[in-house]
Coordinates of C-alpha atoms in Angstrom, one line a residue:
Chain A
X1358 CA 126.7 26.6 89.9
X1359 CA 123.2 25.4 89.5
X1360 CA 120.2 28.0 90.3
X1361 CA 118.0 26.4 93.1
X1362 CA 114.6 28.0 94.4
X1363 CA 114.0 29.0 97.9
X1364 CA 111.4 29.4 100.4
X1365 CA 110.7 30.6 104.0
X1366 CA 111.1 33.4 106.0
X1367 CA 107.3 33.3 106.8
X1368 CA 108.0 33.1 110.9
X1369 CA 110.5 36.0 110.3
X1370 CA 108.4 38.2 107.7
X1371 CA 105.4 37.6 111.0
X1372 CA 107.9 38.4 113.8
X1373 CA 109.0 41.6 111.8
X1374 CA 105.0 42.8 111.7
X1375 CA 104.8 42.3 115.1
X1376 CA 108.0 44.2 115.8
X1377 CA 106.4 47.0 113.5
X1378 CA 103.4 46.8 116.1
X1379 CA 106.0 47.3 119.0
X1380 CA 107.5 49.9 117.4
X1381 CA 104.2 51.6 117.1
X1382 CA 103.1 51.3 120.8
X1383 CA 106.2 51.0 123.1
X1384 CA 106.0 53.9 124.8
X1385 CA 102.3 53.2 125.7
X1386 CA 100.7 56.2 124.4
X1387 CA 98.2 56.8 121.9
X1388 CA 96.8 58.8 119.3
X1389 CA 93.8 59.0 118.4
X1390 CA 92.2 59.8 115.1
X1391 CA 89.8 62.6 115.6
X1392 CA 93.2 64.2 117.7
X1393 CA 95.4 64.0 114.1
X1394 CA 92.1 65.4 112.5
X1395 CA 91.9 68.3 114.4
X1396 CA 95.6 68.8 115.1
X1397 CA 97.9 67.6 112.0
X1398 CA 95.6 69.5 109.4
X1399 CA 98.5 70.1 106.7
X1400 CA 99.7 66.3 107.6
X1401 CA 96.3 65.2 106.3
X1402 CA 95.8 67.9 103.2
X1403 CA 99.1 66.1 102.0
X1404 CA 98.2 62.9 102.1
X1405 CA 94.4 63.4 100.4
X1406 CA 96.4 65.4 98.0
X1407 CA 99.1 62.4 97.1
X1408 CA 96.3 59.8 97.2
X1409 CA 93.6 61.5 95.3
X1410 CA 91.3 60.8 97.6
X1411 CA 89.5 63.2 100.1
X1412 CA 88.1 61.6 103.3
X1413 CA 90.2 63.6 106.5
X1414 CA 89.1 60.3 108.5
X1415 CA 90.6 58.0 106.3
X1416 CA 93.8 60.2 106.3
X1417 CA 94.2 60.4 110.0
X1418 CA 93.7 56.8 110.5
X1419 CA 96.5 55.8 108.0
X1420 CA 98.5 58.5 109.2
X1421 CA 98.1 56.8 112.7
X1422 CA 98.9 53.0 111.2
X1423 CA 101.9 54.3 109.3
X1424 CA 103.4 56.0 112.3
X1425 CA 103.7 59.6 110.6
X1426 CA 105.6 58.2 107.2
X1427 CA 103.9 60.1 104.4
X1428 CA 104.9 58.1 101.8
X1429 CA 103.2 54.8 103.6
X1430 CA 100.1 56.3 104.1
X1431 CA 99.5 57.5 100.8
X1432 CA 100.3 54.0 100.0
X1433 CA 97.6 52.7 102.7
X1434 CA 94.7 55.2 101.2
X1435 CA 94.9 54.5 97.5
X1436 CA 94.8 50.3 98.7
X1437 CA 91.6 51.5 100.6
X1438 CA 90.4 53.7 97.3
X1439 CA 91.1 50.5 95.0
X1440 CA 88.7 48.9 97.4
X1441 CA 85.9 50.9 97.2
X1442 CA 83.0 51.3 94.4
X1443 CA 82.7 54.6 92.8
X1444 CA 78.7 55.3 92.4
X1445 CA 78.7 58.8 91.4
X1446 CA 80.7 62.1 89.3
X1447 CA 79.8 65.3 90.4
X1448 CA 78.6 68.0 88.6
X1449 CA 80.9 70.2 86.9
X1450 CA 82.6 72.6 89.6
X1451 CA 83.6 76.0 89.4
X1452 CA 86.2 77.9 91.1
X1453 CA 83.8 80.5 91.6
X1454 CA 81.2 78.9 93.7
X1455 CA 84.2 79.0 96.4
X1456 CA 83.5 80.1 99.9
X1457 CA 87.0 81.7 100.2
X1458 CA 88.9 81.8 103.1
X1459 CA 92.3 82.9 102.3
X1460 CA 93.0 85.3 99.4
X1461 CA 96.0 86.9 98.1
X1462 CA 97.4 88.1 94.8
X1463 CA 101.0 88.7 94.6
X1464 CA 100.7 90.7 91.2
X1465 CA 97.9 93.6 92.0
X1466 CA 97.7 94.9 95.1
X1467 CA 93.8 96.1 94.9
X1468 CA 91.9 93.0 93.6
X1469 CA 88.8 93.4 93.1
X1470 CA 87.4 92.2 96.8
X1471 CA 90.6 92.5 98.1
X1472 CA 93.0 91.1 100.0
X1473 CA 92.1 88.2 102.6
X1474 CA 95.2 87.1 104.6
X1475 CA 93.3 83.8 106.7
X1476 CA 95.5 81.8 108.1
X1477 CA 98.4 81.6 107.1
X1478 CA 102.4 80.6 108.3
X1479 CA 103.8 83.4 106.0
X1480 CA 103.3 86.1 108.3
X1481 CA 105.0 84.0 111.9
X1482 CA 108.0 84.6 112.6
X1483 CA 109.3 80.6 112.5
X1484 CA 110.9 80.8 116.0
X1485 CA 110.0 77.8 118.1
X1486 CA 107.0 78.4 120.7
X1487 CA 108.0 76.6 123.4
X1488 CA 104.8 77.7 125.6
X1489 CA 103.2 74.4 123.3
X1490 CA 104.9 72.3 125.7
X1491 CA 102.9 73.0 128.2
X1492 CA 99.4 74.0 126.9
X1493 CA 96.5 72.9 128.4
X1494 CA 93.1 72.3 127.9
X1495 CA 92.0 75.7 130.2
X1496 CA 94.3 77.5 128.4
X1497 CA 92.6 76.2 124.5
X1498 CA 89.1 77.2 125.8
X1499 CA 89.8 80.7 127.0
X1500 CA 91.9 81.4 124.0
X1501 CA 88.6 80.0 122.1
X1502 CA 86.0 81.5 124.0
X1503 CA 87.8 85.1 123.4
X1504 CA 88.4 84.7 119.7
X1505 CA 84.9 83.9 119.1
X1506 CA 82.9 85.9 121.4
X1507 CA 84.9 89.1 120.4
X1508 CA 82.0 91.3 118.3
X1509 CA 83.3 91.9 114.5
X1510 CA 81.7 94.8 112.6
X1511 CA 81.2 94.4 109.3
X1512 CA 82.3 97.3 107.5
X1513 CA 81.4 96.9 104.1
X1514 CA 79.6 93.7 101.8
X1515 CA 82.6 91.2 101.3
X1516 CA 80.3 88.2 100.3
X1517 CA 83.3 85.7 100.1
X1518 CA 80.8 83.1 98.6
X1519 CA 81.0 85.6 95.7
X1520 CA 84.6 86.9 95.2
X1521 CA 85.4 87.6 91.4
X1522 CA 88.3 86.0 89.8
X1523 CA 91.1 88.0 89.1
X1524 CA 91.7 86.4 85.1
X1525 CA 88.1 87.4 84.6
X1526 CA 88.8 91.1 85.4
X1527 CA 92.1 90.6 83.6
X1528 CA 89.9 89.3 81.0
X1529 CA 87.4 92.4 80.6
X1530 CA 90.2 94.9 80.9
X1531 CA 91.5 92.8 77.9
X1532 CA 94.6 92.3 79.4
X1533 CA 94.2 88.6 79.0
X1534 CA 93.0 86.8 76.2
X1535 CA 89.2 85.6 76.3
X1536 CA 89.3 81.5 76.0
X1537 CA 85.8 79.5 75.7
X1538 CA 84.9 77.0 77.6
X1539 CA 86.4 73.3 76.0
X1540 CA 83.3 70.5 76.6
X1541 CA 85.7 68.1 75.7
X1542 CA 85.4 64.8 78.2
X1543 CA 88.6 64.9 80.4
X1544 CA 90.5 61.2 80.3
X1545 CA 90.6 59.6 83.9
X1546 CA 94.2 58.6 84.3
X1547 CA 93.2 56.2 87.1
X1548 CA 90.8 54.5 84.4
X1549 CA 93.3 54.3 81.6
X1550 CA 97.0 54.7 82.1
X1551 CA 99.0 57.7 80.5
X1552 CA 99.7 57.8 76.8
X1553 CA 102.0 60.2 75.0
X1554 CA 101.2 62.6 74.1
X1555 CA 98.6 63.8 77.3
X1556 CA 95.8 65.6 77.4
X1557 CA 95.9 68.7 79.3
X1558 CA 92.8 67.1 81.4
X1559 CA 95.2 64.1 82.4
X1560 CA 97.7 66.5 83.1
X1561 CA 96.3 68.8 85.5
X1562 CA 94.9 65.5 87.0
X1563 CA 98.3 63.5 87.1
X1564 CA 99.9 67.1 89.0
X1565 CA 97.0 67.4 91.3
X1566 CA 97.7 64.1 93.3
X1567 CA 101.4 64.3 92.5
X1568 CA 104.0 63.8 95.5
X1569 CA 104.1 67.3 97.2
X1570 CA 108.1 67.3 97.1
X1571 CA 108.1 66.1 93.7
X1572 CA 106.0 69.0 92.5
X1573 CA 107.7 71.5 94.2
X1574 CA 111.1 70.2 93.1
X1575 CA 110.2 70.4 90.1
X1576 CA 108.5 73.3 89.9
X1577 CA 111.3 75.2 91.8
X1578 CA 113.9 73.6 89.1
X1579 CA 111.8 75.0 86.4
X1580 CA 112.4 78.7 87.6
X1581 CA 116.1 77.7 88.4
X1582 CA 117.2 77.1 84.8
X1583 CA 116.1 73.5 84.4
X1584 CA 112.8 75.2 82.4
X1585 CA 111.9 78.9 81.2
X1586 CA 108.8 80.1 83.6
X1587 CA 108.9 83.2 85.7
X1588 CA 105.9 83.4 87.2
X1589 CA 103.7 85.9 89.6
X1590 CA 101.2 84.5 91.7
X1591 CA 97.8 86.2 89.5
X1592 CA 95.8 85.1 92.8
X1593 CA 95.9 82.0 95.5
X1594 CA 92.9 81.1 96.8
X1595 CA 92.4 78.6 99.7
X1596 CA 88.5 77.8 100.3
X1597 CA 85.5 75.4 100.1
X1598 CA 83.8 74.2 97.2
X1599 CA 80.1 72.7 97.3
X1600 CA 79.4 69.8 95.5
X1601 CA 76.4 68.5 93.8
X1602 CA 75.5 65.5 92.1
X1603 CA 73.0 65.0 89.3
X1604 CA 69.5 62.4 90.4
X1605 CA 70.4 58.6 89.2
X1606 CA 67.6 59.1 87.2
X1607 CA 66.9 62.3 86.0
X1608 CA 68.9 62.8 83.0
X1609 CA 67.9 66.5 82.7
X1610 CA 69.9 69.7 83.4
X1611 CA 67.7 70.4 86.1
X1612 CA 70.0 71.3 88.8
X1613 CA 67.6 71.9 91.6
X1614 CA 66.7 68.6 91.2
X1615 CA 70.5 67.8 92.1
X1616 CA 71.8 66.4 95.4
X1617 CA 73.8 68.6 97.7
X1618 CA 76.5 66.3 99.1
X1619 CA 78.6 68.4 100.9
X1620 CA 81.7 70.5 100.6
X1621 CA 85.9 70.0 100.4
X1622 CA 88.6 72.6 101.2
X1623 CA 91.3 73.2 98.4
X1624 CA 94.0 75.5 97.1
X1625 CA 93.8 77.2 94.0
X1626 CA 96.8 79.1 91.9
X1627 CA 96.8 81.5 88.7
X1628 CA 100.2 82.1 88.2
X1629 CA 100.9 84.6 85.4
X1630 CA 104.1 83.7 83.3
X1631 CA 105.1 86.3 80.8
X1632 CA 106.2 85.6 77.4
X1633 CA 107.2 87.5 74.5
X1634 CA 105.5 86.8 71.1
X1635 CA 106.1 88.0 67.4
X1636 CA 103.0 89.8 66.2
X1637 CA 102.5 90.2 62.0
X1638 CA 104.6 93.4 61.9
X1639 CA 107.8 91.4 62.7
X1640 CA 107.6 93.5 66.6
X1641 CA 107.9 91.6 69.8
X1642 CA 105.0 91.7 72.3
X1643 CA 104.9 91.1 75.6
X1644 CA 102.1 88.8 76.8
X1645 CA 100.8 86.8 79.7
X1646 CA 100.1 83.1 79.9
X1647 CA 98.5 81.6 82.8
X1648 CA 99.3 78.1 85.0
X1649 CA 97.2 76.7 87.0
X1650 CA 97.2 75.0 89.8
X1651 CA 95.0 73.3 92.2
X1652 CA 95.1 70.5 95.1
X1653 CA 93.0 69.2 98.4
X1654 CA 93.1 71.0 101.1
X1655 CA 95.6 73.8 101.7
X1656 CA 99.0 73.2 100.4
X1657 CA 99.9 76.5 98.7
X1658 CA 103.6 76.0 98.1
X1659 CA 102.4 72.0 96.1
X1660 CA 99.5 74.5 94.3
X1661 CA 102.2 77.2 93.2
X1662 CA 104.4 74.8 92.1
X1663 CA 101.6 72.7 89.8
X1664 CA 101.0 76.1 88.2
X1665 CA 104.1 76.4 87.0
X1666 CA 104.5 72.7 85.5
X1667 CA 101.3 73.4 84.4
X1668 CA 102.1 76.7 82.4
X1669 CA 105.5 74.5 81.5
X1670 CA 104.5 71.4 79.9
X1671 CA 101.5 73.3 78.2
X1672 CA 103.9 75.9 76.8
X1673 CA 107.4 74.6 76.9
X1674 CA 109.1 73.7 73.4
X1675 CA 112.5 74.5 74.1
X1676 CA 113.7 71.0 75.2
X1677 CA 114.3 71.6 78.9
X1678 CA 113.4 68.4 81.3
X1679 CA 110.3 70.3 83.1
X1680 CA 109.1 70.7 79.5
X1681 CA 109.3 67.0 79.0
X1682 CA 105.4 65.8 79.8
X1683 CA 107.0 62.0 80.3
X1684 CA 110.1 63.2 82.6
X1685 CA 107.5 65.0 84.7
X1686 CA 104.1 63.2 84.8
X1687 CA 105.9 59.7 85.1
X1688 CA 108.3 60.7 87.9
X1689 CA 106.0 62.8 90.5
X1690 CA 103.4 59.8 92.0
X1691 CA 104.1 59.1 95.2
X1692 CA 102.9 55.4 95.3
X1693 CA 104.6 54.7 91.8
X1694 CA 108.1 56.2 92.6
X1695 CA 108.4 55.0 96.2
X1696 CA 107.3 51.8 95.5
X1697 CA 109.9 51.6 92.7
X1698 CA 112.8 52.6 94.9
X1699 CA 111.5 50.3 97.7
X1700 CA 111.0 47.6 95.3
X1701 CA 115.0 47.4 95.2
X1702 CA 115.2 46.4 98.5
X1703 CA 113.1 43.1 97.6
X1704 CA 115.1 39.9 97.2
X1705 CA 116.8 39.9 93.7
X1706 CA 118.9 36.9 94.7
X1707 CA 118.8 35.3 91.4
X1708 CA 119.5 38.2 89.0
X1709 CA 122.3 39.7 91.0
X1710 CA 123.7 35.2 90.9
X1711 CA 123.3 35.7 87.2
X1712 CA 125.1 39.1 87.4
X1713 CA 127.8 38.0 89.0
X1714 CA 127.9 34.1 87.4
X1715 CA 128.6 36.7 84.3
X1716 CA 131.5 38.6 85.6
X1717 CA 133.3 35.1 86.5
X1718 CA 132.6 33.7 83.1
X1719 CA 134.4 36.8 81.5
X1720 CA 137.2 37.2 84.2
X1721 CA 137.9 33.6 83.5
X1722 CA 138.1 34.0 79.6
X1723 CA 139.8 36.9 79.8
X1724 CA 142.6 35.0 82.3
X1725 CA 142.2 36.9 85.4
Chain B
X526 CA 61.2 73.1 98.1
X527 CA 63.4 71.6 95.8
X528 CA 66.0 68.8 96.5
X529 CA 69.5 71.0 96.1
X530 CA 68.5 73.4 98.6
X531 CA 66.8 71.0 100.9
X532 CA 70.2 68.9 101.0
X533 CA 72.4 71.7 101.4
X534 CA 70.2 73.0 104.2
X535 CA 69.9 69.4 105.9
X536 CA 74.0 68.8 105.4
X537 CA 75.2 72.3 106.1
X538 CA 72.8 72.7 109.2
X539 CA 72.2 71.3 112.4
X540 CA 72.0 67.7 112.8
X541 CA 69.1 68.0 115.1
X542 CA 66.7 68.9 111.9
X543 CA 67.7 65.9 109.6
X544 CA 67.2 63.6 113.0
X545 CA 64.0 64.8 113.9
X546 CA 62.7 65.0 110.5
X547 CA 63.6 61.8 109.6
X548 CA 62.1 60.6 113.4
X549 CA 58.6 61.7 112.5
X550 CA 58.9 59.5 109.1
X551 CA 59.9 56.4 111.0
X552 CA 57.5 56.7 113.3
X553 CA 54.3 57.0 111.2
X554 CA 55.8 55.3 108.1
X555 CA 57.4 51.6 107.3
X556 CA 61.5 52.3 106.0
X557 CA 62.3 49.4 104.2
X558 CA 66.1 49.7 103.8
X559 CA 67.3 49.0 100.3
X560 CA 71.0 49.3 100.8
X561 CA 72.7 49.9 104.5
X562 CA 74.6 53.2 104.8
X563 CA 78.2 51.9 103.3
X564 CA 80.8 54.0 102.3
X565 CA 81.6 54.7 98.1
X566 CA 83.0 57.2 96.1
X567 CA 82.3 60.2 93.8
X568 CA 84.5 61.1 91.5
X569 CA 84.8 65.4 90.7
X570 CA 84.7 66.5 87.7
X571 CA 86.1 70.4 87.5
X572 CA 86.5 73.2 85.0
X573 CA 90.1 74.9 85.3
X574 CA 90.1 78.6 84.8
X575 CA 93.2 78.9 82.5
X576 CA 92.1 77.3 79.5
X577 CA 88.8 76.3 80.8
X578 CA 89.5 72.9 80.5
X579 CA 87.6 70.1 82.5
X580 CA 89.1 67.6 84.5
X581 CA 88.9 65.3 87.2
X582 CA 90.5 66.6 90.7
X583 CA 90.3 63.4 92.2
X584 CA 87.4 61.1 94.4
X585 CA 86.2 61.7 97.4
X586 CA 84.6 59.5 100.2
X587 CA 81.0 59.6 100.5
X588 CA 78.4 57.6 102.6
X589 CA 75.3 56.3 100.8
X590 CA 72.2 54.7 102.0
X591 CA 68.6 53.5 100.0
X592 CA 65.4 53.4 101.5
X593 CA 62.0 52.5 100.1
X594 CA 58.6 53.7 101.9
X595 CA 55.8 52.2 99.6
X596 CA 56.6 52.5 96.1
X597 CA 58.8 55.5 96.6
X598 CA 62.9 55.3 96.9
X599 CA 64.9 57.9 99.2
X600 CA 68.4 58.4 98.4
X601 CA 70.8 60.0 101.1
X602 CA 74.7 60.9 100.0
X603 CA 77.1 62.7 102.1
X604 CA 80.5 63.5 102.2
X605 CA 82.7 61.8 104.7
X606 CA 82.0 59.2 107.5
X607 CA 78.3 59.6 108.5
X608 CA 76.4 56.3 108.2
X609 CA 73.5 58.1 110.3
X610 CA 73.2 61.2 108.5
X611 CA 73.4 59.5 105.8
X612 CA 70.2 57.0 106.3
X613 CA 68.4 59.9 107.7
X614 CA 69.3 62.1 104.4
X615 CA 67.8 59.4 102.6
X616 CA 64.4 58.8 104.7
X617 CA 63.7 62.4 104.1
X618 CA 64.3 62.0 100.1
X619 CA 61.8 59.2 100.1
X620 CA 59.3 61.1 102.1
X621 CA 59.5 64.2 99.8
X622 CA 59.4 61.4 96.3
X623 CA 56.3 59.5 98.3
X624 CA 55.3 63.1 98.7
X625 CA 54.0 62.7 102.4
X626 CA 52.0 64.6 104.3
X627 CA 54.3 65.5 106.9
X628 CA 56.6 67.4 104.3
X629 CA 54.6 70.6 103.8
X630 CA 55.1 71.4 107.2
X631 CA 58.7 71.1 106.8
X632 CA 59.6 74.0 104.7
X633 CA 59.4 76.2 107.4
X634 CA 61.5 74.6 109.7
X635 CA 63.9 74.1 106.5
X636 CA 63.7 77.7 105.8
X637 CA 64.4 78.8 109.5
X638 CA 67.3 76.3 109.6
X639 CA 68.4 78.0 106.4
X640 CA 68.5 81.7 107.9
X641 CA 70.5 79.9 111.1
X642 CA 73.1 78.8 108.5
X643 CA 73.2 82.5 106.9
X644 CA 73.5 83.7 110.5
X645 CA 76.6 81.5 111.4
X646 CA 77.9 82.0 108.6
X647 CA 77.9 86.0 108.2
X648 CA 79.5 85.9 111.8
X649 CA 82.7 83.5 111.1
X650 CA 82.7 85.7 107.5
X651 CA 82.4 88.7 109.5
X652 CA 85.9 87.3 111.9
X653 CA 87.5 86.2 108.9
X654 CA 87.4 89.7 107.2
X655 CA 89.3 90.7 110.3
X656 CA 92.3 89.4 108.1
X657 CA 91.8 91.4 105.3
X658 CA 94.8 93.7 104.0
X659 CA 94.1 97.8 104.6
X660 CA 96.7 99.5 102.0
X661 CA 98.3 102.4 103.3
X662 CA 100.2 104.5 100.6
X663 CA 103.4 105.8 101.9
X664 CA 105.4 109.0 101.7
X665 CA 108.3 108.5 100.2

């Protein structure tokens, strides 16, 4: 049997885009954008997060074209990001500079600053609120107009542009080692592809816009056995961080001279993993290592988790797969695993011929 | 008044103030505009606290527009989808390099804009602390 090539399916591949469109519209109702930006907020955290790339406009529209699947537009805003010129790197940004607006620590209960709950699903109850079904406009504005009218005292000077960090009281009670700051230039993995072994700069990036189930999987499987972290949440932080970019021509330090360009919300995890360490007089010690984590938007279960991948592929030597850099960094991209699963479904006519042009030959030879 | 301040002011605040201060340069001034307001990207660069360790987080979309008046170039970059703010942003930058006479009167309203900001800002604070945790020791 003689291989031939083969076209066509262009009408079909046309009428199937169209039936996507019908699919999309039948019902003849429609969302709009600024409606997912102000409604599906964790919907568009995710997908920033997955594509690397924050714009919440660009998020709710591709959420809107791909009908709700996550995984298509992820896929839709890194396209749009390969399209578009990057002009500018901001200036280094610190944690610290974050106006806070949820924070908790799971291993202290007095942090310095305390304890800021937000908003937050942890404390609901997770039964369904059927009263959704009918709200109305009326009914959002009152709600509104009471929740912001009410008059708060301030009781004390919680400046939450200024919160300390709790590993740098850790650190001046000595309960943490001091670490100095590394200048070293992080790698851009979207500039040159991984290499083995990574730097912990391409890791942290690589985690950051990994696949929010991914993450957590793996994170979770790392507790589970599958790795050797038990972690305590030091201190989550959900907030906004300003950022400023340096003039095009001013080379200096001068950073009043800088450009204010705005502000992005994100989620930020110390997770303290205890270890046990021989000192010189042959006596075990028990010490704290700290994972990071850290992600657009606010997606505290995805930050958790990068913390502890984080604290495991720094750390991990004992040969378990959430300690393998390659099994994890290589497996949790959204675009680059869907679209190798999905790939499958592609026409593979002439490999799976030559597949089975194989098993005749040797069924034949062997007499069957 | 320098330039970080004056942009956080003019992004953070009302858009009423970067409208009409970019108003009063258009109409006393020729804005030649050297690139339309089109959208780019900025990549951000981050120190983790762990190991202290920089990376990149990831890009985010920003909206950029030149403008020349006389010899002097005005930049304006903001975050997001905002082609106007964005143009006005940058008239205001190149009045304050052409060093106009119009800006010296402006860092009043900047500085009044500034304390509106603080204002706002103390009250949704102020809401927000509503939420912080009260420990209760109890008798066990």
């Amino acid at each position: 049997m003689a291989y031939v090539a083969v076209k066509g399916g262009t009408e079909a591949i046309e009428a199937s885009i169209q039936r996507l469109q019908f699919e999309r519209i039948q019902h003849q109702e429609l969302l709009d954008v600024k409606t997912i930006m102000a409604t599906m907020r964790g919907m568009v955290d995710q997908v920033m997060s997955e594509s690397s790339l924050y714009s919440e406009f660009l998020a709710a529209l591709a959420i809107k074209q791909a009908e709700g699947n996550m995984e298509e537009a992820v896929f839709l805003l890194r396209a749009h990001r390969s399209t578009l010129p990057r002009h500018y790197y901001t200036r280094v940004v610190e944690t610290e500079t974050m106006v806070v607006e949820r924070r908790i620590s799971a291993s202290f209960k007095d942090i310095p600053g305390g304890q800021i709950l937000g908003a937050s699903y942890d404390y609901t109850h997770r039964l369904m609120d059927f009263d959704l079904i009918d709200e109305s406009e009326a009914s959002m504005q009152t709600w509104l107009e009471q929740y912001l009218v009410e008059e708060v005292a301030v009781s004390e000077g919680t400046d939450l542009t200024a919160l300390p960090k709790v590993v740098d009281y850790l650190r001046k009670e000595k309960l943490l080692a001091e670490v100095s700051e590394d200048q070293t230039e992080p790698i851009d993995v979207t500039k040159r592809s991984l290499q083995f072994p990574t730097t912990r700069g391409e890791r942290l990036q690589v985690l950051t816009r990994g696949q929010t189930g991914a993450v957590t999987s793996l994170g979770y499987a790392a507790i589970r056995g599958y790795g050797a972290v038990h972690p305590t949440v030091g201190e989550l932080r959900v907030g906004k961080l300003p950022l400023t970019i340096g003039h095009p021509t001013d080379p200096s330090d001068d950073f009043t001279n800088d450009y204010y360009i705005g502000e992005i919300k994100v989620t930020e995890v110390e997770s303290f993993v205890p270890i046990t360490v021989q000192k010189d007089n042959h006596r075990e010690e028990l010490e704290f290592e700290i994972g990071y984590g850290i992600c657009y938007g606010q997606n505290e279960t995805k930050a958790i988790a990068m913390s502890i991948l984080d604290q495991s592929l720094e750390f991990g030597r004992q040969g378990h797969p959430t300690q393998d850099e390659e099994f994890v960094l290589l497996h949790i991209d959204s675009v680059e695993s869907s679209g190798f699963i999905s790939h499958l479904k592609l026409p593979h006519y002439v490999t799976f011929q030559s597949k089975l042009d194989s098993m005749r030959r040797i069924k034949k030879e062997s007499g069957q | 008044m320098n330039r970080r301040r004056r942009t956080k002011i003019l992004i953070d605040g009302s858009p009423h103030l970067a409208r009409k201060l970019a108003n009063v340069i258009e109409q006393n001034y020729t804005v030649h505009i050297v690139t339309e307001p089109h959208h780019a990207l900025t990549m951000i660069k981050m120190r983790e606290t762990a190991k202290k360790t920089l990376f990149y987080l990831g890009e985010v979309l920003v909206t950029e527009t030149k403008v020349q008046i006389g010899q002097s170039f005005g930049i304006g970059i903001v975050v997001g989808d905002e082609e106007v703010l964005s143009y006005q942003l940058a008239v205001i930058d190149a009045a304050y390099e052409a060093d106009l006479a119009e800006t010296t009167n402006w860092t009043a309203l900047l500085e009044e804009e500034e304390r509106h900001i603080r204002e706002t800002r103390e009250k949704l604070e102020a809401n927000l602390l509503k939420t912080k945790v009260n420990f209760e020791m109890m008798d066990v």
